[in-house]
mmCIF file of C-alpha atoms in Angstrom:
data_model
loop_
_atom_site.group_PDB
_atom_site.id
_atom_site.type_symbol
_atom_site.label_atom_id
_atom_site.label_comp_id
_atom_site.label_asym_id
_atom_site.label_seq_id
_atom_site.Cartn_x
_atom_site.Cartn_y
_atom_site.Cartn_z
ATOM 1 C CA MET A 1 66.549 128.597 -77.251
ATOM 2 C CA ALA A 2 63.721 125.748 -76.191
ATOM 3 C CA GLU A 3 62.324 128.067 -73.384
ATOM 4 C CA ASP A 4 62.013 130.393 -75.814
ATOM 5 C CA PHE A 5 60.262 128.385 -78.502
ATOM 6 C CA HIS A 6 58.218 126.769 -75.657
ATOM 7 C CA ASP A 7 56.844 130.333 -74.630
ATOM 8 C CA PHE A 8 56.342 131.313 -78.568
ATOM 9 C CA PHE A 9 54.468 127.971 -78.882
ATOM 10 C CA ALA A 10 52.260 128.916 -75.654
ATOM 11 C CA GLU A 11 51.802 132.137 -76.868
ATOM 12 C CA ASN A 12 50.403 131.694 -80.225
ATOM 13 C CA SER A 13 48.885 128.028 -80.150
ATOM 14 C CA GLN A 14 45.153 127.879 -80.055
ATOM 15 C CA TRP A 15 43.101 124.669 -79.244
ATOM 16 C CA VAL A 16 40.153 123.705 -81.297
ATOM 17 C CA ASP A 17 37.388 121.259 -80.717
ATOM 18 C CA GLN A 18 36.483 117.877 -83.019
ATOM 19 C CA ASN A 19 34.388 120.291 -85.086
ATOM 20 C CA GLY A 20 37.389 122.566 -85.697
ATOM 21 C CA GLN A 21 36.084 125.519 -83.690
ATOM 22 C CA PRO A 22 38.359 127.346 -81.378
ATOM 23 C CA ALA A 23 37.997 125.644 -77.498
ATOM 24 C CA PRO A 24 37.786 127.802 -74.828
ATOM 25 C CA GLN A 25 41.500 128.957 -73.598
ATOM 26 C CA PRO A 26 42.963 128.283 -69.987
ATOM 27 C CA THR A 27 42.406 131.289 -67.924
ATOM 28 C CA ASP A 28 45.122 132.773 -65.801
ATOM 29 C CA GLN A 29 43.342 131.097 -62.747
ATOM 30 C CA GLN A 30 43.554 127.672 -63.963
ATOM 31 C CA GLN A 31 46.999 128.181 -65.158
ATOM 32 C CA SER A 32 48.058 129.536 -61.366
ATOM 33 C CA THR A 33 46.114 126.313 -59.624
ATOM 34 C CA GLY A 34 47.251 123.812 -62.034
ATOM 35 C CA THR A 35 43.794 123.038 -63.134
ATOM 36 C CA VAL A 36 43.853 123.498 -66.539
ATOM 37 C CA PRO A 37 41.492 121.103 -68.836
ATOM 38 C CA PRO A 38 42.949 118.826 -70.992
ATOM 39 C CA PRO A 39 43.327 119.731 -74.782
ATOM 40 C CA PRO A 40 40.408 118.535 -77.150
ATOM 41 C CA ALA A 41 40.862 115.207 -78.273
ATOM 42 C CA PRO A 42 43.177 115.216 -81.408
ATOM 43 C CA PRO A 43 41.396 114.133 -84.495
ATOM 44 C CA LYS A 44 41.447 110.130 -84.909
ATOM 45 C CA SER A 45 42.509 110.341 -88.626
ATOM 46 C CA ARG A 46 43.195 112.528 -91.358
ATOM 47 C CA LYS A 47 40.227 111.958 -92.957
ATOM 48 C CA ASP A 48 38.515 113.022 -90.036
ATOM 49 C CA MET A 49 40.605 116.141 -90.039
ATOM 50 C CA ARG A 50 39.683 117.145 -93.469
ATOM 51 C CA ARG A 51 36.255 116.596 -92.505
ATOM 52 C CA ARG A 52 36.488 118.711 -89.286
ATOM 53 C CA ARG A 53 38.097 121.686 -91.569
ATOM 54 C CA ARG A 54 35.495 121.463 -94.170
ATOM 55 C CA ARG A 55 32.491 122.004 -91.401
ATOM 56 C CA ALA A 56 34.489 124.712 -90.361
ATOM 57 C CA LYS A 57 34.591 126.833 -93.538
ATOM 58 C CA ARG A 58 31.037 125.921 -94.166
ATOM 59 C CA SER A 59 30.016 127.557 -90.837
ATOM 60 C CA GLY A 60 32.464 130.818 -91.191
ATOM 61 C CA LEU A 61 30.576 130.700 -94.634
ATOM 62 C CA THR A 62 27.369 130.731 -93.228
ATOM 63 C CA LYS A 63 27.893 133.385 -90.775
ATOM 64 C CA ILE A 64 29.352 135.674 -93.495
ATOM 65 C CA LEU A 65 26.298 134.915 -95.728
ATOM 66 C CA LEU A 66 24.229 136.280 -93.073
ATOM 67 C CA VAL A 67 25.824 139.417 -92.112
ATOM 68 C CA VAL A 68 26.187 140.205 -95.855
ATOM 69 C CA ALA A 69 22.246 139.273 -96.150
ATOM 70 C CA ALA A 70 21.720 141.563 -93.009
ATOM 71 C CA LEU A 71 23.610 144.641 -94.374
ATOM 72 C CA ALA A 72 21.651 144.135 -97.314
ATOM 73 C CA LEU A 73 18.244 144.336 -95.612
ATOM 74 C CA VAL A 74 19.393 147.696 -93.669
ATOM 75 C CA ALA A 75 20.425 149.579 -96.781
ATOM 76 C CA VAL A 76 17.233 148.337 -98.260
ATOM 77 C CA CYS A 77 15.038 150.100 -95.573
ATOM 78 C CA ILE A 78 17.141 153.182 -95.356
ATOM 79 C CA TRP A 79 16.891 153.700 -99.133
ATOM 80 C CA THR A 80 13.154 153.009 -98.641
ATOM 81 C CA THR A 81 12.883 155.642 -95.828
ATOM 82 C CA ILE A 82 14.383 158.668 -97.834
ATOM 83 C CA SER A 83 12.335 157.621 -101.159
ATOM 84 C CA LEU A 84 9.497 158.352 -98.841
ATOM 85 C CA VAL A 85 10.575 161.277 -97.341
ATOM 86 C CA LYS A 86 11.494 162.868 -100.581
ATOM 87 C CA SER A 87 8.405 162.026 -102.125
ATOM 88 C CA GLY A 88 6.799 163.311 -98.974
ATOM 89 C CA LYS A 89 4.661 160.099 -98.590
ATOM 90 C CA GLY A 90 5.677 158.849 -95.341
ATOM 91 C CA LEU A 91 3.615 157.208 -92.961
ATOM 92 C CA PHE A 92 3.311 160.622 -90.890
ATOM 93 C CA SER A 93 2.574 162.299 -94.148
ATOM 94 C CA THR A 94 -0.596 164.489 -94.585
ATOM 95 C CA GLN A 95 -0.674 164.001 -97.923
ATOM 96 C CA ASP A 96 -3.386 162.031 -99.665
ATOM 97 C CA THR A 97 -1.446 159.413 -101.760
ATOM 98 C CA SER A 98 -4.554 157.612 -103.149
ATOM 99 C CA SER A 99 -4.664 157.342 -106.923
ATOM 100 C CA SER A 100 -7.842 159.321 -107.191
ATOM 101 C CA VAL A 101 -6.184 162.430 -106.145
ATOM 102 C CA VAL A 102 -2.911 161.860 -108.853
ATOM 103 C CA ASN A 103 -5.332 161.019 -111.302
ATOM 104 C CA ASP A 104 -7.176 164.291 -111.788
ATOM 105 C CA TYR A 105 -7.155 167.008 -113.885
ATOM 106 C CA ALA A 106 -5.472 170.328 -113.214
ATOM 107 C CA GLY A 107 -8.275 172.388 -114.906
ATOM 108 C CA PRO A 108 -9.506 175.049 -115.283
ATOM 109 C CA GLY A 109 -11.138 172.918 -118.116
ATOM 110 C CA GLU A 110 -11.688 173.314 -121.488
ATOM 111 C CA GLY A 111 -14.857 174.354 -124.097
ATOM 112 C CA SER A 112 -18.328 173.809 -122.643
ATOM 113 C CA VAL A 113 -20.172 171.044 -122.054
ATOM 114 C CA GLU A 114 -23.947 170.148 -120.455
ATOM 115 C CA PHE A 115 -24.051 167.424 -117.938
ATOM 116 C CA THR A 116 -27.524 166.613 -116.310
ATOM 117 C CA VAL A 117 -27.514 165.033 -112.368
ATOM 118 C CA SER A 118 -30.659 163.261 -112.260
ATOM 119 C CA GLU A 119 -32.930 162.882 -109.036
ATOM 120 C CA GLY A 120 -31.578 160.460 -106.569
ATOM 121 C CA GLU A 121 -28.297 159.817 -108.302
ATOM 122 C CA SER A 122 -25.380 159.109 -105.908
ATOM 123 C CA ALA A 123 -21.855 160.527 -106.348
ATOM 124 C CA THR A 124 -20.594 157.039 -107.506
ATOM 125 C CA GLU A 125 -22.963 157.466 -110.413
ATOM 126 C CA ILE A 126 -22.374 160.676 -111.089
ATOM 127 C CA ALA A 127 -18.926 159.956 -110.887
ATOM 128 C CA GLN A 128 -19.035 157.595 -113.631
ATOM 129 C CA LYS A 129 -21.073 159.706 -116.167
ATOM 130 C CA LEU A 130 -18.331 162.720 -115.599
ATOM 131 C CA VAL A 131 -16.033 160.285 -116.515
ATOM 132 C CA GLU A 132 -17.660 159.326 -119.266
ATOM 133 C CA ALA A 133 -18.361 162.703 -120.661
ATOM 134 C CA ASP A 134 -14.134 163.441 -120.058
ATOM 135 C CA ILE A 135 -15.252 166.106 -117.604
ATOM 136 C CA VAL A 136 -13.424 164.730 -114.640
ATOM 137 C CA LYS A 137 -9.977 162.395 -114.866
ATOM 138 C CA THR A 138 -11.094 159.612 -112.585
ATOM 139 C CA ALA A 139 -13.898 158.448 -110.586
ATOM 140 C CA GLY A 140 -11.743 158.391 -107.899
ATOM 141 C CA ALA A 141 -10.697 161.801 -108.004
ATOM 142 C CA PHE A 142 -14.347 163.067 -108.191
ATOM 143 C CA THR A 143 -15.470 160.893 -104.785
ATOM 144 C CA GLN A 144 -12.602 161.847 -102.913
ATOM 145 C CA ALA A 145 -13.305 165.677 -103.672
ATOM 146 C CA VAL A 146 -16.563 164.891 -102.520
ATOM 147 C CA ALA A 147 -15.521 163.673 -99.290
ATOM 148 C CA ASN A 148 -13.328 166.505 -98.858
ATOM 149 C CA ALA A 149 -15.905 168.749 -99.496
ATOM 150 C CA GLY A 150 -17.919 167.471 -96.711
ATOM 151 C CA ALA A 151 -20.230 165.376 -98.808
ATOM 152 C CA PRO A 152 -22.219 168.192 -99.675
ATOM 153 C CA ASN A 153 -25.486 167.839 -101.557
ATOM 154 C CA LEU A 154 -25.316 167.379 -105.371
ATOM 155 C CA TYR A 155 -28.542 168.895 -106.876
ATOM 156 C CA PRO A 156 -30.224 167.401 -109.772
ATOM 157 C CA GLY A 157 -30.128 169.626 -112.812
ATOM 158 C CA THR A 158 -28.741 170.469 -116.057
ATOM 159 C CA PHE A 159 -25.068 172.411 -115.202
ATOM 160 C CA GLN A 160 -22.966 174.094 -117.517
ATOM 161 C CA LEU A 161 -19.368 172.313 -117.293
ATOM 162 C CA GLN A 162 -16.191 171.999 -118.973
ATOM 163 C CA THR A 163 -13.925 168.957 -120.231
ATOM 164 C CA LYS A 164 -10.870 168.286 -118.098
ATOM 165 C CA MET A 165 -11.873 170.080 -115.357
ATOM 166 C CA LYS A 166 -10.725 170.013 -111.633
ATOM 167 C CA ALA A 167 -12.485 167.585 -109.870
ATOM 168 C CA SER A 168 -12.916 169.519 -106.632
ATOM 169 C CA ASP A 169 -14.482 172.862 -109.116
ATOM 170 C CA VAL A 170 -16.694 170.134 -110.299
ATOM 171 C CA VAL A 171 -18.024 169.474 -106.801
ATOM 172 C CA THR A 172 -18.592 172.994 -106.341
ATOM 173 C CA ILE A 173 -20.728 173.811 -109.091
ATOM 174 C CA LEU A 174 -22.476 170.742 -108.387
ATOM 175 C CA SER A 175 -23.577 171.277 -105.036
ATOM 176 C CA ASP A 176 -24.637 174.712 -105.828
ATOM 177 C CA ASN A 177 -28.779 174.705 -107.020
ATOM 178 C CA THR A 178 -28.813 178.172 -108.343
ATOM 179 C CA LYS A 179 -26.540 176.913 -111.086
ATOM 180 C CA ALA A 180 -29.008 173.696 -111.869
ATOM 181 C CA GLY A 181 -31.000 174.333 -115.045
ATOM 182 C CA GLY A 182 -33.500 172.309 -116.053
ATOM 183 C CA TYR A 183 -35.235 171.028 -113.347
ATOM 184 C CA LEU A 184 -38.168 172.552 -112.010
ATOM 185 C CA GLN A 185 -38.195 173.548 -108.147
ATOM 186 C CA VAL A 186 -41.472 173.527 -106.495
ATOM 187 C CA LYS A 187 -41.152 175.346 -103.227
ATOM 188 C CA ALA A 188 -43.762 174.885 -99.871
ATOM 189 C CA GLY A 189 -45.981 178.011 -100.117
ATOM 190 C CA GLU A 190 -45.917 178.490 -104.143
ATOM 191 C CA ARG A 191 -49.181 178.942 -105.944
ATOM 192 C CA VAL A 192 -50.129 176.566 -109.180
ATOM 193 C CA SER A 193 -49.895 179.897 -111.177
ATOM 194 C CA ASP A 194 -45.604 180.251 -110.355
ATOM 195 C CA VAL A 195 -45.144 176.729 -111.034
ATOM 196 C CA ILE A 196 -46.887 176.369 -114.447
ATOM 197 C CA ALA A 197 -44.910 179.297 -115.439
ATOM 198 C CA ASN A 198 -41.651 178.279 -114.161
ATOM 199 C CA ALA A 199 -42.483 174.434 -115.514
ATOM 200 C CA ALA A 200 -43.238 176.064 -118.930
ATOM 201 C CA SER A 201 -39.772 178.265 -119.275
ATOM 202 C CA LEU A 202 -37.733 175.297 -118.275
ATOM 203 C CA SER A 203 -39.725 172.588 -120.299
ATOM 204 C CA GLY A 204 -40.362 174.659 -123.475
ATOM 205 C CA ILE A 205 -43.876 173.323 -123.398
ATOM 206 C CA ALA A 206 -46.183 176.441 -123.934
ATOM 207 C CA GLU A 207 -47.824 177.675 -120.792
ATOM 208 C CA ALA A 208 -51.357 177.671 -122.580
ATOM 209 C CA ASP A 209 -51.051 173.925 -122.390
ATOM 210 C CA PHE A 210 -50.658 174.110 -118.867
ATOM 211 C CA LYS A 211 -53.214 176.452 -118.267
ATOM 212 C CA ALA A 212 -55.564 174.106 -120.703
ATOM 213 C CA VAL A 213 -55.263 170.717 -118.548
ATOM 214 C CA ILE A 214 -55.897 172.868 -115.294
ATOM 215 C CA ASP A 215 -58.925 174.490 -116.715
ATOM 216 C CA ALA A 216 -60.320 171.204 -117.882
ATOM 217 C CA GLY A 217 -60.306 170.056 -113.990
ATOM 218 C CA GLY A 218 -57.453 167.696 -114.045
ATOM 219 C CA ASP A 219 -59.646 164.547 -115.171
ATOM 220 C CA GLY A 220 -57.218 161.499 -114.519
ATOM 221 C CA ILE A 221 -54.771 163.287 -112.610
ATOM 222 C CA LEU A 222 -56.568 164.889 -109.540
ATOM 223 C CA PRO A 223 -57.975 162.944 -106.799
ATOM 224 C CA ALA A 224 -61.734 163.414 -106.172
ATOM 225 C CA GLU A 225 -61.336 165.381 -102.972
ATOM 226 C CA ALA A 226 -59.480 167.933 -104.811
ATOM 227 C CA ASN A 227 -62.792 168.828 -106.850
ATOM 228 C CA GLY A 228 -61.152 169.799 -110.158
ATOM 229 C CA LYS A 229 -58.313 172.321 -108.503
ATOM 230 C CA PHE A 230 -55.157 171.706 -108.786
ATOM 231 C CA GLU A 231 -54.255 174.523 -105.646
ATOM 232 C CA GLY A 232 -52.295 172.492 -102.941
ATOM 233 C CA TRP A 233 -51.861 169.067 -105.231
ATOM 234 C CA PHE A 234 -48.415 169.965 -106.107
ATOM 235 C CA GLU A 235 -45.762 168.537 -104.216
ATOM 236 C CA PRO A 236 -42.620 170.686 -103.216
ATOM 237 C CA GLY A 237 -39.447 169.109 -104.807
ATOM 238 C CA SER A 238 -37.375 168.785 -107.976
ATOM 239 C CA TYR A 239 -38.551 167.801 -111.268
ATOM 240 C CA ASN A 240 -36.925 167.016 -114.367
ATOM 241 C CA VAL A 241 -39.064 168.639 -116.977
ATOM 242 C CA LYS A 242 -36.288 169.739 -119.536
ATOM 243 C CA GLY A 243 -37.120 167.813 -122.953
ATOM 244 C CA GLN A 244 -40.528 166.771 -121.817
ATOM 245 C CA THR A 245 -43.546 167.441 -124.233
ATOM 246 C CA SER A 246 -46.581 166.814 -122.522
ATOM 247 C CA ALA A 247 -48.022 169.266 -119.744
ATOM 248 C CA LYS A 248 -50.201 166.690 -118.556
ATOM 249 C CA ASP A 249 -47.207 164.374 -117.857
ATOM 250 C CA VAL A 250 -45.702 167.076 -115.839
ATOM 251 C CA LEU A 251 -48.453 168.285 -113.933
ATOM 252 C CA LYS A 252 -49.481 164.429 -112.957
ATOM 253 C CA THR A 253 -45.772 163.489 -111.817
ATOM 254 C CA MET A 254 -46.482 166.552 -109.203
ATOM 255 C CA VAL A 255 -49.798 165.173 -108.210
ATOM 256 C CA ASP A 256 -48.741 161.812 -107.737
ATOM 257 C CA LYS A 257 -45.691 162.597 -105.589
ATOM 258 C CA ARG A 258 -48.060 164.853 -103.397
ATOM 259 C CA VAL A 259 -50.385 162.110 -103.150
ATOM 260 C CA ALA A 260 -47.961 159.714 -102.039
ATOM 261 C CA LYS A 261 -46.424 162.161 -99.591
ATOM 262 C CA LEU A 262 -49.933 162.977 -97.928
ATOM 263 C CA ASP A 263 -50.479 158.980 -97.712
ATOM 264 C CA SER A 264 -46.942 158.633 -95.924
ATOM 265 C CA LEU A 265 -47.825 161.237 -93.766
ATOM 266 C CA GLY A 266 -50.954 159.376 -92.579
ATOM 267 C CA VAL A 267 -53.351 162.727 -93.684
ATOM 268 C CA PRO A 268 -56.998 161.374 -93.765
ATOM 269 C CA THR A 269 -58.365 160.715 -97.363
ATOM 270 C CA GLY A 270 -61.361 162.322 -98.641
ATOM 271 C CA ALA A 271 -62.940 165.599 -97.863
ATOM 272 C CA GLU A 272 -60.670 165.732 -94.484
ATOM 273 C CA ARG A 273 -57.708 165.667 -96.430
ATOM 274 C CA GLU A 274 -58.918 168.812 -98.952
ATOM 275 C CA ARG A 275 -59.450 170.526 -95.657
ATOM 276 C CA LEU A 276 -56.451 169.973 -93.813
ATOM 277 C CA LEU A 277 -54.449 171.317 -96.937
ATOM 278 C CA ILE A 278 -56.404 174.522 -96.982
ATOM 279 C CA ILE A 279 -55.630 174.963 -93.339
ATOM 280 C CA ALA A 280 -52.040 174.209 -94.099
ATOM 281 C CA SER A 281 -51.603 176.377 -96.881
ATOM 282 C CA ILE A 282 -53.036 179.755 -94.791
ATOM 283 C CA ALA A 283 -50.644 178.761 -91.928
ATOM 284 C CA GLU A 284 -47.870 178.501 -94.688
ATOM 285 C CA ALA A 285 -48.907 181.826 -96.132
ATOM 286 C CA GLU A 286 -49.427 183.822 -93.330
ATOM 287 C CA VAL A 287 -46.116 183.389 -91.314
ATOM 288 C CA ASN A 288 -42.686 182.356 -92.487
ATOM 289 C CA ARG A 289 -41.485 180.269 -89.727
ATOM 290 C CA ALA A 290 -42.194 176.590 -88.884
ATOM 291 C CA GLU A 291 -42.313 177.140 -85.022
ATOM 292 C CA TYR A 292 -45.645 179.000 -85.873
ATOM 293 C CA TYR A 293 -47.567 176.584 -87.923
ATOM 294 C CA GLY A 294 -49.379 174.759 -85.383
ATOM 295 C CA LYS A 295 -50.452 178.185 -83.634
ATOM 296 C CA VAL A 296 -52.024 179.824 -86.553
ATOM 297 C CA SER A 297 -53.668 176.448 -87.601
ATOM 298 C CA ARG A 298 -55.325 176.699 -83.729
ATOM 299 C CA VAL A 299 -56.099 180.491 -84.262
ATOM 300 C CA ILE A 300 -57.973 179.266 -87.588
ATOM 301 C CA LEU A 301 -59.725 176.707 -85.603
ATOM 302 C CA ASN A 302 -60.471 179.087 -82.704
ATOM 303 C CA ARG A 303 -62.142 181.235 -85.055
ATOM 304 C CA LEU A 304 -64.346 178.818 -86.937
ATOM 305 C CA ASP A 305 -65.460 177.482 -83.407
ATOM 306 C CA LYS A 306 -66.647 180.944 -82.784
ATOM 307 C CA GLY A 307 -68.658 181.771 -85.947
ATOM 308 C CA MET A 308 -66.014 184.775 -86.825
ATOM 309 C CA THR A 309 -64.401 185.302 -89.923
ATOM 310 C CA LEU A 310 -60.732 184.181 -90.778
ATOM 311 C CA GLY A 311 -59.940 187.654 -91.654
ATOM 312 C CA MET A 312 -56.643 186.701 -93.457
ATOM 313 C CA ASP A 313 -55.337 189.488 -95.580
ATOM 314 C CA THR A 314 -53.423 186.476 -97.505
ATOM 315 C CA THR A 315 -56.410 184.968 -98.754
ATOM 316 C CA VAL A 316 -57.904 187.965 -99.942
ATOM 317 C CA ALA A 317 -54.796 188.516 -102.074
ATOM 318 C CA TYR A 318 -54.622 184.815 -103.425
ATOM 319 C CA GLY A 319 -58.410 185.347 -104.707
ATOM 320 C CA LEU A 320 -57.032 188.354 -106.726
ATOM 321 C CA GLY A 321 -53.679 186.903 -107.723
ATOM 322 C CA ILE A 322 -51.757 189.477 -106.069
ATOM 323 C CA LYS A 323 -49.582 189.765 -103.070
ATOM 324 C CA ALA A 324 -51.151 190.525 -99.601
ATOM 325 C CA SER A 325 -48.592 193.846 -99.420
ATOM 326 C CA GLN A 326 -50.297 195.120 -102.501
ATOM 327 C CA LEU A 327 -54.153 194.962 -101.168
ATOM 328 C CA THR A 328 -56.021 198.311 -100.739
ATOM 329 C CA ASN A 329 -58.987 198.856 -98.693
ATOM 330 C CA ALA A 330 -60.920 198.735 -101.817
ATOM 331 C CA GLN A 331 -60.083 195.458 -102.340
ATOM 332 C CA LEU A 332 -60.124 194.402 -98.636
ATOM 333 C CA ASN A 333 -64.028 195.229 -98.647
ATOM 334 C CA ASP A 334 -64.864 193.284 -101.884
ATOM 335 C CA ALA A 335 -67.229 190.761 -100.909
ATOM 336 C CA SER A 336 -67.281 189.253 -104.655
ATOM 337 C CA ASN A 337 -63.997 188.034 -103.767
ATOM 338 C CA PRO A 338 -64.642 184.304 -102.652
ATOM 339 C CA TYR A 339 -61.508 184.095 -100.776
ATOM 340 C CA ASN A 340 -61.953 187.534 -98.854
ATOM 341 C CA THR A 341 -62.136 185.806 -95.430
ATOM 342 C CA ARG A 342 -62.625 189.083 -93.915
ATOM 343 C CA LEU A 343 -65.865 189.401 -95.000
ATOM 344 C CA ILE A 344 -66.665 185.547 -95.789
ATOM 345 C CA LYS A 345 -67.184 183.036 -93.069
ATOM 346 C CA GLY A 346 -65.835 179.711 -93.369
ATOM 347 C CA LEU A 347 -62.634 177.918 -94.818
ATOM 348 C CA THR A 348 -61.571 179.144 -98.321
ATOM 349 C CA PRO A 349 -62.690 177.074 -101.347
ATOM 350 C CA THR A 350 -59.633 175.644 -102.219
ATOM 351 C CA PRO A 351 -55.923 175.693 -100.891
ATOM 352 C CA ILE A 352 -54.011 179.175 -101.564
ATOM 353 C CA SER A 353 -50.726 177.198 -102.070
ATOM 354 C CA ASN A 354 -48.880 174.318 -102.082
ATOM 355 C CA PRO A 355 -47.963 173.634 -98.342
ATOM 356 C CA GLY A 356 -45.140 171.968 -97.246
ATOM 357 C CA ASP A 357 -44.738 169.193 -95.016
ATOM 358 C CA ASN A 358 -44.091 170.850 -91.515
ATOM 359 C CA ALA A 359 -47.388 172.997 -92.323
ATOM 360 C CA ILE A 360 -49.320 169.737 -93.291
ATOM 361 C CA GLN A 361 -48.377 168.018 -90.248
ATOM 362 C CA ALA A 362 -49.352 171.662 -87.909
ATOM 363 C CA ALA A 363 -52.749 171.385 -89.534
ATOM 364 C CA MET A 364 -53.003 167.398 -88.459
ATOM 365 C CA ASN A 365 -51.907 168.732 -84.976
ATOM 366 C CA PRO A 366 -52.363 172.253 -84.113
ATOM 367 C CA GLU A 367 -51.113 173.467 -80.787
ATOM 368 C CA SER A 368 -53.572 173.871 -77.646
ATOM 369 C CA GLY A 369 -54.776 177.759 -76.696
ATOM 370 C CA ASP A 370 -57.248 180.102 -76.848
ATOM 371 C CA TRP A 371 -55.446 182.480 -79.429
ATOM 372 C CA LEU A 372 -57.671 184.259 -81.518
ATOM 373 C CA PHE A 373 -55.198 187.097 -83.157
ATOM 374 C CA PHE A 374 -51.684 187.248 -83.991
ATOM 375 C CA VAL A 375 -49.323 189.835 -85.636
ATOM 376 C CA THR A 376 -46.074 189.184 -87.124
ATOM 377 C CA THR A 377 -44.405 192.402 -85.405
ATOM 378 C CA ASN A 378 -41.073 192.446 -87.214
ATOM 379 C CA LEU A 379 -40.905 191.329 -91.158
ATOM 380 C CA SER A 380 -37.252 191.008 -90.613
ATOM 381 C CA THR A 381 -37.028 188.493 -88.219
ATOM 382 C CA GLY A 382 -40.256 187.268 -88.493
ATOM 383 C CA GLU A 383 -41.458 187.509 -85.165
ATOM 384 C CA THR A 384 -45.037 186.907 -84.427
ATOM 385 C CA LYS A 385 -46.837 187.402 -80.967
ATOM 386 C CA PHE A 386 -50.257 185.749 -80.702
ATOM 387 C CA THR A 387 -53.078 186.978 -78.184
ATOM 388 C CA THR A 388 -54.354 184.979 -75.151
ATOM 389 C CA GLY A 389 -57.109 185.688 -72.516
ATOM 390 C CA SER A 390 -61.178 186.767 -73.035
ATOM 391 C CA GLU A 391 -61.861 188.430 -76.504
ATOM 392 C CA ALA A 392 -62.024 191.740 -75.072
ATOM 393 C CA ASP A 393 -58.478 191.297 -73.799
ATOM 394 C CA GLN A 394 -56.985 189.532 -77.181
ATOM 395 C CA LYS A 395 -58.575 192.588 -78.837
ATOM 396 C CA ALA A 396 -56.645 195.079 -76.950
ATOM 397 C CA GLN A 397 -53.598 192.882 -77.063
ATOM 398 C CA PHE A 398 -54.268 192.682 -80.825
ATOM 399 C CA GLU A 399 -54.411 196.893 -81.158
ATOM 400 C CA GLN A 400 -50.953 196.988 -79.100
ATOM 401 C CA TYR A 401 -49.374 194.368 -81.568
ATOM 402 C CA VAL A 402 -50.446 196.227 -84.846
ATOM 403 C CA GLN A 403 -48.603 199.539 -83.051
ATOM 404 C CA GLU A 404 -45.543 197.412 -82.512
ATOM 405 C CA TYR A 405 -45.933 196.130 -86.129
ATOM 406 C CA LYS A 406 -46.375 200.120 -87.362
ATOM 407 C CA THR A 407 -43.270 200.775 -85.350
ATOM 408 C CA ALA A 408 -40.656 198.135 -86.455
ATOM 409 C CA ASN A 409 -41.586 198.143 -90.137
ATOM 410 C CA PRO A 410 -42.377 202.224 -90.645
ATOM 411 C CA GLY A 411 -44.009 202.610 -94.336
ATOM 412 C CA ALA A 412 -45.747 199.600 -94.185
ATOM 413 C CA ASN A 413 -49.390 198.979 -94.357
#
């Protein structure tokens, strides 16, 4: 009985250290070799024993709280991950989670509203105006749509829109210049007559008012070297003319921008500036590819140097107010037309259009060559061939290119 009790006690008893924590138990080897370490020192008193028990309880409670906190953290992480996956907004989601996308109208829109984009306005400024007009829901929706579309040009002008539109639909309209109204578009190579006709239509100002200012010589508008003539002195670009009431103000704005551009390009002032505008305007009218402007400018200079007439049909047509394709043989042989460079030597009295930057720069820096003639042999592609060599050789080449032109363009003059 005593042995059984001793065995039970040996199997079920456990040493504890002074902190109340389980002490290491003797190993089998320690027991077999008789090297069992002595048991922990007993508590000095019952008070010490109670202190040790309280300390052990606190230690156990701390461990339980740590385990509970860790489990709670894991649960929160799992719940968050599931929520993100369900909403499609996880770290690897391709959806845009910005509020600009969320806060967008579904479209297609309601009613009709006019919206004006002013020259030089940024996408951010346009976005704010769109929000104020309740065309888009948020500025962020619009700027994000602009970015998604590859940051296209947003053209100045007055557009027909609706309220409560989807931002991407608004971007599509504002980036289409054919839908812009109220803004006068002056194109490189346009004549003054075409510009003022468009300006009158868009502004509501009578075309007669524009003609009156032009016929009066543009006093207070044109620089002295223009000699009272507006042709060549309108800067290509966009102009907000809707609602304006003064033809003089519209014309002055275009001339002022032209002068500023010529200054920025380093074009000499005085008579040389007018001369370069004339050469540039002819080059712009004769070919439709900028790569040829420098060569045409050189042809003009070479023919002037040799005392030859320029022989440009575009100048003849300008003097008659028609297109070169409308010319008749009688008109080509009419010496009363001061712009008939087939018969009259020298440059034309004025430019024959409003040339663009490329043509102006080409007139300032013409290419080097002995070319005297050129022919646009293919009207579809704009391919133009230039003659070279002796004057006799160039005349022969010219006739060859004329035949190529007639073959490639049957029915053309």
